Amino acid sequence: MKIYVEENYQKLSKKAAYILASQVRLKPDSVLGLATGDTPLGMYRELAAMHQEEDLDFKEVKTFNLDEYYGLEKENPQSYHYYMMENFFKYVNIQEKNIHIPDGQAPDIEEACRRYEQLIRLMGGIDLQVLGIGRNGHIGFNEPDVKFEATTHLVQLDEDTIQANARFFDSIHKVPTQAISMGIKTIMQAKKIVLLASGREKREVIQRALEGKISPELPASVLQLHNDVVVILDREAAGGLK
Ligand code: F6R
C-alpha cells in the first residue's frame, strides 16, 4: 500500500488526476472504476482540464461506476447518473456506449447485477478503481458487516450513510434507503485501487481502515489485502496515522 499525504484538497485532486491520466495514457482503452460523492469532484475537474488543455483522450476509455441509488430515475439530479454527466462525462470525449452505471430502476435487480458483473469481465476487468470512504468505513455502498465475497448487489443503506447524504436532498425522508453497489469482491478484483479521503471527518476511519484489524465491520479494511492500492490523503485526513 502506497500512501501519499498531500498538503490540501487541491493537491490531493491533482495527484489523483495525474494517476488516472497516466493510466489512460499508458493504456488508452483502460477500464476505469469510478466513484461519486464530494471527494473525487476536484479530480474530475482536473481530468476535464487535462482533456481540454493537454488532449487527454477518453475516446476508448470504458467506465464502470461503483453504485447508484435504487429507485431514482437517471434524470433525477440526485442520481449518480446525473452526477457523473454533470461533473465529468460532459466535459470529456468519452463515448456513451462505454459508460456503465448500475441501473437504479432495473425491473429485475438480480439480473441487472449479474449482467453488470458479466460486462466488467467481458471488458477484461477493471484496470483502476477509484474509491472514496464513508465515515462508517463503507466503500461503494458496502456498509459495515458486509460480506467480503459479495459481488454487485442491492444494499440497504446504513443510518449513518443516509444522514451523511441527506445534505443533497430536500429532506432526510427523500434519501433513498437502498442502492445497487459493486460488492467487495468486485472492488478487490480491480488490478489497481486508488482510495481518496479528505478532511478531518475522515481521520478516524482512515486510521482504522489502514492500520486497524481487517474486518467486515469496517469494509475498507479489506483493502489491506490488495496488492496494488494507492491512498491519497490530505493532511487533515491523514492526521491519525501512526
Ligand atoms: C460513491 C461511493 C461512496 C463515497 C463515500 C464518501 O460512489 O461509493 O462510498 O465514496 O460515501 O463520500 P464523500 O466523498 O462524499 O465523503
mmCIF file of C-alpha atoms and ligand atoms in Angstrom:
data_model
loop_
_atom_site.group_PDB
_atom_site.id
_atom_site.type_symbol
_atom_site.label_atom_id
_atom_site.label_comp_id
_atom_site.label_asym_id
_atom_site.label_seq_id
_atom_site.Cartn_x
_atom_site.Cartn_y
_atom_site.Cartn_z
ATOM 1 C CA MET A 1 0.000 0.000 0.000
ATOM 2 C CA LYS A 2 1.427 3.355 -1.012
ATOM 3 C CA ILE A 3 0.200 6.352 0.989
ATOM 4 C CA TYR A 4 0.583 9.922 -0.243
ATOM 5 C CA VAL A 5 -0.206 12.757 2.131
ATOM 6 C CA GLU A 6 -0.889 15.983 0.257
ATOM 7 C CA GLU A 7 -0.985 19.441 1.759
ATOM 8 C CA ASN A 8 -4.586 20.149 0.842
ATOM 9 C CA TYR A 9 -7.609 19.024 -1.166
ATOM 10 C CA GLN A 10 -6.452 20.721 -4.356
ATOM 11 C CA LYS A 11 -3.123 18.899 -4.316
ATOM 12 C CA LEU A 12 -4.865 15.620 -3.493
ATOM 13 C CA SER A 13 -7.136 16.129 -6.517
ATOM 14 C CA LYS A 14 -4.207 16.878 -8.807
ATOM 15 C CA LYS A 15 -2.330 13.804 -7.615
ATOM 16 C CA ALA A 16 -5.353 11.571 -8.193
ATOM 17 C CA ALA A 17 -5.966 13.067 -11.655
ATOM 18 C CA TYR A 18 -2.319 12.577 -12.553
ATOM 19 C CA ILE A 19 -2.508 8.878 -11.642
ATOM 20 C CA LEU A 20 -5.701 8.370 -13.674
ATOM 21 C CA ALA A 21 -4.295 10.319 -16.609
ATOM 22 C CA SER A 22 -1.123 8.209 -16.566
ATOM 23 C CA GLN A 23 -3.240 5.056 -16.576
ATOM 24 C CA VAL A 24 -5.174 6.332 -19.616
ATOM 25 C CA ARG A 25 -2.052 7.447 -21.474
ATOM 26 C CA LEU A 26 -0.364 4.088 -20.891
ATOM 27 C CA LYS A 27 -3.486 2.131 -21.839
ATOM 28 C CA PRO A 28 -5.908 4.262 -23.895
ATOM 29 C CA ASP A 29 -8.689 1.652 -23.652
ATOM 30 C CA SER A 30 -8.412 1.392 -19.871
ATOM 31 C CA VAL A 31 -11.382 0.215 -17.849
ATOM 32 C CA LEU A 32 -11.850 2.710 -15.007
ATOM 33 C CA GLY A 33 -13.980 2.121 -11.938
ATOM 34 C CA LEU A 34 -15.393 5.449 -10.760
ATOM 35 C CA ALA A 35 -16.867 6.878 -7.571
ATOM 36 C CA THR A 36 -19.218 9.766 -6.844
ATOM 37 C CA GLY A 37 -19.530 11.884 -3.682
ATOM 38 C CA ASP A 38 -17.671 15.065 -2.731
ATOM 39 C CA THR A 39 -14.157 13.672 -2.626
ATOM 40 C CA PRO A 40 -13.491 12.945 -6.328
ATOM 41 C CA LEU A 41 -15.053 16.205 -7.587
ATOM 42 C CA GLY A 42 -11.688 18.001 -7.720
ATOM 43 C CA MET A 43 -10.112 15.054 -9.527
ATOM 44 C CA TYR A 44 -12.855 15.136 -12.172
ATOM 45 C CA ARG A 45 -12.285 18.876 -12.663
ATOM 46 C CA GLU A 46 -8.553 18.299 -13.115
ATOM 47 C CA LEU A 47 -9.141 15.471 -15.596
ATOM 48 C CA ALA A 48 -11.565 17.621 -17.593
ATOM 49 C CA ALA A 49 -8.905 20.358 -17.709
ATOM 50 C CA MET A 50 -6.290 17.832 -18.863
ATOM 51 C CA HIS A 51 -8.647 16.772 -21.639
ATOM 52 C CA GLN A 52 -9.156 20.403 -22.771
ATOM 53 C CA GLU A 53 -5.582 21.574 -22.410
ATOM 54 C CA GLU A 54 -3.403 18.506 -22.867
ATOM 55 C CA ASP A 55 -5.516 16.351 -25.180
ATOM 56 C CA LEU A 56 -6.000 13.629 -22.620
ATOM 57 C CA ASP A 57 -8.070 11.236 -24.714
ATOM 58 C CA PHE A 58 -11.052 9.319 -23.294
ATOM 59 C CA LYS A 59 -12.340 8.020 -26.636
ATOM 60 C CA GLU A 60 -11.508 4.387 -25.934
ATOM 61 C CA VAL A 61 -11.840 4.519 -22.142
ATOM 62 C CA LYS A 62 -14.548 2.405 -20.539
ATOM 63 C CA THR A 63 -16.030 3.219 -17.159
ATOM 64 C CA PHE A 64 -17.993 1.359 -14.509
ATOM 65 C CA ASN A 65 -19.418 3.301 -11.604
ATOM 66 C CA LEU A 66 -19.410 1.817 -8.156
ATOM 67 C CA ASP A 67 -23.012 2.434 -7.296
ATOM 68 C CA GLU A 68 -26.394 4.059 -7.867
ATOM 69 C CA TYR A 69 -29.381 4.757 -5.651
ATOM 70 C CA TYR A 70 -32.218 2.301 -6.060
ATOM 71 C CA GLY A 71 -35.441 3.858 -7.258
ATOM 72 C CA LEU A 72 -34.120 7.136 -8.722
ATOM 73 C CA GLU A 73 -34.506 7.915 -12.430
ATOM 74 C CA LYS A 74 -31.324 8.741 -14.313
ATOM 75 C CA GLU A 75 -32.579 12.303 -14.830
ATOM 76 C CA ASN A 76 -33.022 12.920 -11.106
ATOM 77 C CA PRO A 77 -30.388 15.493 -10.070
ATOM 78 C CA GLN A 78 -29.557 13.342 -7.017
ATOM 79 C CA SER A 79 -28.864 10.245 -9.084
ATOM 80 C CA TYR A 80 -25.293 9.186 -9.679
ATOM 81 C CA HIS A 81 -26.008 9.095 -13.418
ATOM 82 C CA TYR A 82 -26.738 12.795 -13.254
ATOM 83 C CA TYR A 83 -23.715 13.469 -11.065
ATOM 84 C CA MET A 84 -21.359 11.713 -13.487
ATOM 85 C CA MET A 85 -22.763 13.507 -16.531
ATOM 86 C CA GLU A 86 -22.694 16.920 -14.890
ATOM 87 C CA ASN A 87 -19.347 16.627 -13.126
ATOM 88 C CA PHE A 88 -17.275 14.685 -15.577
ATOM 89 C CA PHE A 89 -18.596 12.964 -18.677
ATOM 90 C CA LYS A 90 -19.966 16.046 -20.398
ATOM 91 C CA TYR A 91 -16.507 17.651 -20.307
ATOM 92 C CA VAL A 92 -14.548 14.809 -21.923
ATOM 93 C CA ASN A 93 -14.759 12.791 -25.144
ATOM 94 C CA ILE A 94 -15.888 9.519 -23.611
ATOM 95 C CA GLN A 95 -18.345 7.578 -25.785
ATOM 96 C CA GLU A 96 -21.748 6.999 -24.263
ATOM 97 C CA LYS A 97 -21.623 3.300 -25.112
ATOM 98 C CA ASN A 98 -18.533 2.971 -22.902
ATOM 99 C CA ILE A 99 -20.202 4.408 -19.789
ATOM 100 C CA HIS A 100 -21.665 1.932 -17.312
ATOM 101 C CA ILE A 101 -23.564 2.879 -14.174
ATOM 102 C CA PRO A 102 -25.849 0.473 -12.289
ATOM 103 C CA ASP A 103 -29.475 0.953 -13.329
ATOM 104 C CA GLY A 104 -31.386 2.116 -10.264
ATOM 105 C CA GLN A 105 -34.659 1.335 -11.987
ATOM 106 C CA ALA A 106 -33.934 -2.082 -13.398
ATOM 107 C CA PRO A 107 -37.104 -4.193 -13.232
ATOM 108 C CA ASP A 108 -35.114 -7.335 -12.439
ATOM 109 C CA ILE A 109 -32.398 -6.278 -9.993
ATOM 110 C CA GLU A 110 -30.706 -9.641 -9.708
ATOM 111 C CA GLU A 111 -30.440 -9.984 -13.452
ATOM 112 C CA ALA A 112 -29.129 -6.399 -13.755
ATOM 113 C CA CYS A 113 -26.450 -7.087 -11.117
ATOM 114 C CA ARG A 114 -25.413 -10.311 -12.817
ATOM 115 C CA ARG A 115 -25.184 -8.503 -16.150
ATOM 116 C CA TYR A 116 -23.070 -5.712 -14.626
ATOM 117 C CA GLU A 117 -20.533 -8.217 -13.325
ATOM 118 C CA GLN A 118 -20.550 -10.022 -16.665
ATOM 119 C CA LEU A 119 -19.873 -6.788 -18.553
ATOM 120 C CA ILE A 120 -16.913 -5.935 -16.313
ATOM 121 C CA ARG A 121 -15.435 -9.355 -17.031
ATOM 122 C CA LEU A 122 -16.171 -9.028 -20.740
ATOM 123 C CA MET A 123 -14.204 -5.765 -20.868
ATOM 124 C CA GLY A 124 -11.233 -7.526 -19.279
ATOM 125 C CA GLY A 125 -11.784 -6.397 -15.678
ATOM 126 C CA ILE A 126 -11.246 -3.031 -14.013
ATOM 127 C CA ASP A 127 -7.745 -1.652 -14.515
ATOM 128 C CA LEU A 128 -8.031 1.119 -11.952
ATOM 129 C CA GLN A 129 -10.773 1.616 -9.377
ATOM 130 C CA VAL A 130 -11.257 4.977 -7.645
ATOM 131 C CA LEU A 131 -12.764 4.860 -4.157
ATOM 132 C CA GLY A 132 -13.910 7.313 -1.535
ATOM 133 C CA ILE A 133 -14.640 6.175 2.007
ATOM 134 C CA GLY A 134 -17.693 6.705 4.185
ATOM 135 C CA ARG A 135 -17.363 7.831 7.809
ATOM 136 C CA ASN A 136 -18.502 4.334 8.767
ATOM 137 C CA GLY A 137 -15.833 2.716 6.591
ATOM 138 C CA HIS A 138 -18.031 1.878 3.633
ATOM 139 C CA ILE A 139 -16.547 1.636 0.149
ATOM 140 C CA GLY A 140 -19.042 1.798 -2.675
ATOM 141 C CA PHE A 141 -22.195 1.225 -0.656
ATOM 142 C CA ASN A 142 -20.772 -1.784 1.141
ATOM 143 C CA GLU A 143 -21.862 -0.963 4.640
ATOM 144 C CA PRO A 144 -20.439 -2.365 7.915
ATOM 145 C CA ASP A 145 -20.900 -6.106 8.358
ATOM 146 C CA VAL A 146 -20.665 -6.617 4.647
ATOM 147 C CA LYS A 147 -19.859 -9.992 3.130
ATOM 148 C CA PHE A 148 -16.404 -9.802 1.592
ATOM 149 C CA GLU A 149 -17.452 -12.308 -1.071
ATOM 150 C CA ALA A 150 -20.339 -10.166 -2.374
ATOM 151 C CA THR A 151 -20.404 -9.004 -5.986
ATOM 152 C CA THR A 152 -22.756 -6.325 -7.403
ATOM 153 C CA HIS A 153 -25.952 -6.399 -5.351
ATOM 154 C CA LEU A 154 -28.844 -4.462 -3.843
ATOM 155 C CA VAL A 155 -27.868 -2.973 -0.475
ATOM 156 C CA GLN A 156 -29.732 -1.471 2.434
ATOM 157 C CA LEU A 157 -28.099 1.849 3.320
ATOM 158 C CA ASP A 158 -26.825 2.400 6.841
ATOM 159 C CA GLU A 159 -28.425 5.090 9.013
ATOM 160 C CA ASP A 160 -25.092 6.975 9.068
ATOM 161 C CA THR A 161 -24.907 6.937 5.253
ATOM 162 C CA ILE A 162 -28.494 8.176 4.931
ATOM 163 C CA GLN A 163 -27.702 11.040 7.318
ATOM 164 C CA ALA A 164 -24.437 11.897 5.532
ATOM 165 C CA ASN A 165 -26.249 12.005 2.175
ATOM 166 C CA ALA A 166 -29.259 13.955 3.436
ATOM 167 C CA ARG A 167 -27.399 17.197 2.642
ATOM 168 C CA PHE A 168 -28.137 16.618 -1.050
ATOM 169 C CA PHE A 169 -31.898 16.099 -0.609
ATOM 170 C CA ASP A 170 -34.736 18.437 0.493
ATOM 171 C CA SER A 171 -35.391 16.241 3.487
ATOM 172 C CA ILE A 172 -33.878 13.147 5.047
ATOM 173 C CA HIS A 173 -37.076 11.269 4.174
ATOM 174 C CA LYS A 174 -36.293 11.701 0.483
ATOM 175 C CA VAL A 175 -32.902 9.964 0.727
ATOM 176 C CA PRO A 176 -33.239 6.529 -0.863
ATOM 177 C CA THR A 177 -32.706 3.714 1.617
ATOM 178 C CA GLN A 178 -31.366 1.236 -0.912
ATOM 179 C CA ALA A 179 -28.722 1.252 -3.616
ATOM 180 C CA ILE A 180 -27.103 -1.040 -6.139
ATOM 181 C CA SER A 181 -23.409 -1.368 -5.440
ATOM 182 C CA MET A 182 -20.425 -3.285 -6.673
ATOM 183 C CA GLY A 183 -19.509 -5.745 -3.949
ATOM 184 C CA ILE A 184 -16.236 -6.014 -2.054
ATOM 185 C CA LYS A 185 -15.234 -8.896 -4.306
ATOM 186 C CA THR A 186 -15.849 -6.776 -7.422
ATOM 187 C CA ILE A 187 -13.715 -3.983 -5.954
ATOM 188 C CA MET A 188 -10.940 -6.325 -4.820
ATOM 189 C CA GLN A 189 -10.713 -7.814 -8.326
ATOM 190 C CA ALA A 190 -9.632 -4.436 -9.747
ATOM 191 C CA LYS A 191 -5.996 -4.503 -10.810
ATOM 192 C CA LYS A 192 -5.197 -1.212 -9.106
ATOM 193 C CA ILE A 193 -7.133 0.784 -6.484
ATOM 194 C CA VAL A 194 -6.860 4.489 -5.679
ATOM 195 C CA LEU A 195 -8.507 5.467 -2.385
ATOM 196 C CA LEU A 196 -9.121 9.161 -1.713
ATOM 197 C CA ALA A 197 -10.007 10.813 1.598
ATOM 198 C CA SER A 198 -10.084 14.444 2.577
ATOM 199 C CA GLY A 199 -10.909 16.342 5.725
ATOM 200 C CA ARG A 200 -10.977 15.980 9.476
ATOM 201 C CA GLU A 201 -14.153 13.893 9.469
ATOM 202 C CA LYS A 202 -12.326 11.041 7.677
ATOM 203 C CA ARG A 203 -9.344 10.994 10.071
ATOM 204 C CA GLU A 204 -10.569 8.296 12.413
ATOM 205 C CA VAL A 205 -11.935 5.974 9.767
ATOM 206 C CA ILE A 206 -8.749 6.248 7.695
ATOM 207 C CA GLN A 207 -6.630 5.296 10.691
ATOM 208 C CA ARG A 208 -8.837 2.289 11.425
ATOM 209 C CA ALA A 209 -9.100 1.200 7.788
ATOM 210 C CA LEU A 210 -5.369 1.364 7.081
ATOM 211 C CA GLU A 211 -3.903 0.382 10.446
ATOM 212 C CA GLY A 212 -6.655 -1.468 12.277
ATOM 213 C CA LYS A 213 -7.814 -5.044 12.066
ATOM 214 C CA ILE A 214 -9.240 -6.382 8.836
ATOM 215 C CA SER A 215 -12.900 -6.999 9.451
ATOM 216 C CA PRO A 216 -16.281 -6.833 7.676
ATOM 217 C CA GLU A 217 -17.276 -4.345 10.419
ATOM 218 C CA LEU A 218 -15.056 -1.838 8.642
ATOM 219 C CA PRO A 219 -15.399 -2.715 4.938
ATOM 220 C CA ALA A 220 -12.479 -0.517 3.783
ATOM 221 C CA SER A 221 -10.076 -2.503 5.978
ATOM 222 C CA VAL A 222 -10.188 -5.246 3.324
ATOM 223 C CA LEU A 223 -8.015 -3.004 1.146
ATOM 224 C CA GLN A 224 -5.037 -4.008 3.310
ATOM 225 C CA LEU A 225 -5.236 -7.351 1.480
ATOM 226 C CA HIS A 226 -4.990 -5.878 -2.025
ATOM 227 C CA ASN A 227 -1.523 -5.778 -3.527
ATOM 228 C CA ASP A 228 -1.803 -2.538 -5.502
ATOM 229 C CA VAL A 229 -3.506 0.205 -3.504
ATOM 230 C CA VAL A 230 -2.563 3.874 -3.650
ATOM 231 C CA VAL A 231 -4.073 6.001 -0.883
ATOM 232 C CA ILE A 232 -4.147 9.767 -1.375
ATOM 233 C CA LEU A 233 -4.997 11.831 1.694
ATOM 234 C CA ASP A 234 -4.850 15.451 2.644
ATOM 235 C CA ARG A 235 -3.170 16.370 5.919
ATOM 236 C CA GLU A 236 -6.425 16.532 7.818
ATOM 237 C CA ALA A 237 -7.498 13.021 6.817
ATOM 238 C CA ALA A 238 -4.003 11.636 7.488
ATOM 239 C CA GLY A 239 -3.739 13.200 10.946
ATOM 240 C CA GLY A 240 -4.488 9.992 12.881
ATOM 241 C CA LEU A 241 -1.965 7.715 11.106
ATOM 242 C CA LYS A 242 0.967 6.426 13.145
HETATM 243 C C1 F6R B 1 -19.784 6.964 -4.018
HETATM 244 C C2 F6R B 1 -19.437 5.944 -3.056
HETATM 245 C C3 F6R B 1 -19.278 6.223 -1.597
HETATM 246 C C4 F6R B 1 -18.488 7.506 -1.320
HETATM 247 C C5 F6R B 1 -18.373 7.745 0.183
HETATM 248 C C6 F6R B 1 -17.627 9.035 0.511
HETATM 249 O O1 F6R B 1 -19.886 6.439 -5.320
HETATM 250 O O2 F6R B 1 -19.310 4.839 -3.446
HETATM 251 O O3 F6R B 1 -18.644 5.132 -0.994
HETATM 252 O O4 F6R B 1 -17.216 7.390 -1.885
HETATM 253 O O5 F6R B 1 -19.645 7.801 0.744
HETATM 254 O O6 F6R B 1 -18.380 10.119 0.064
HETATM 255 P P1 F6R B 1 -17.801 11.610 0.104
HETATM 256 O O7 F6R B 1 -16.704 11.659 -0.900
HETATM 257 O O8 F6R B 1 -18.963 12.477 -0.290
HETATM 258 O O9 F6R B 1 -17.317 11.839 1.502
#
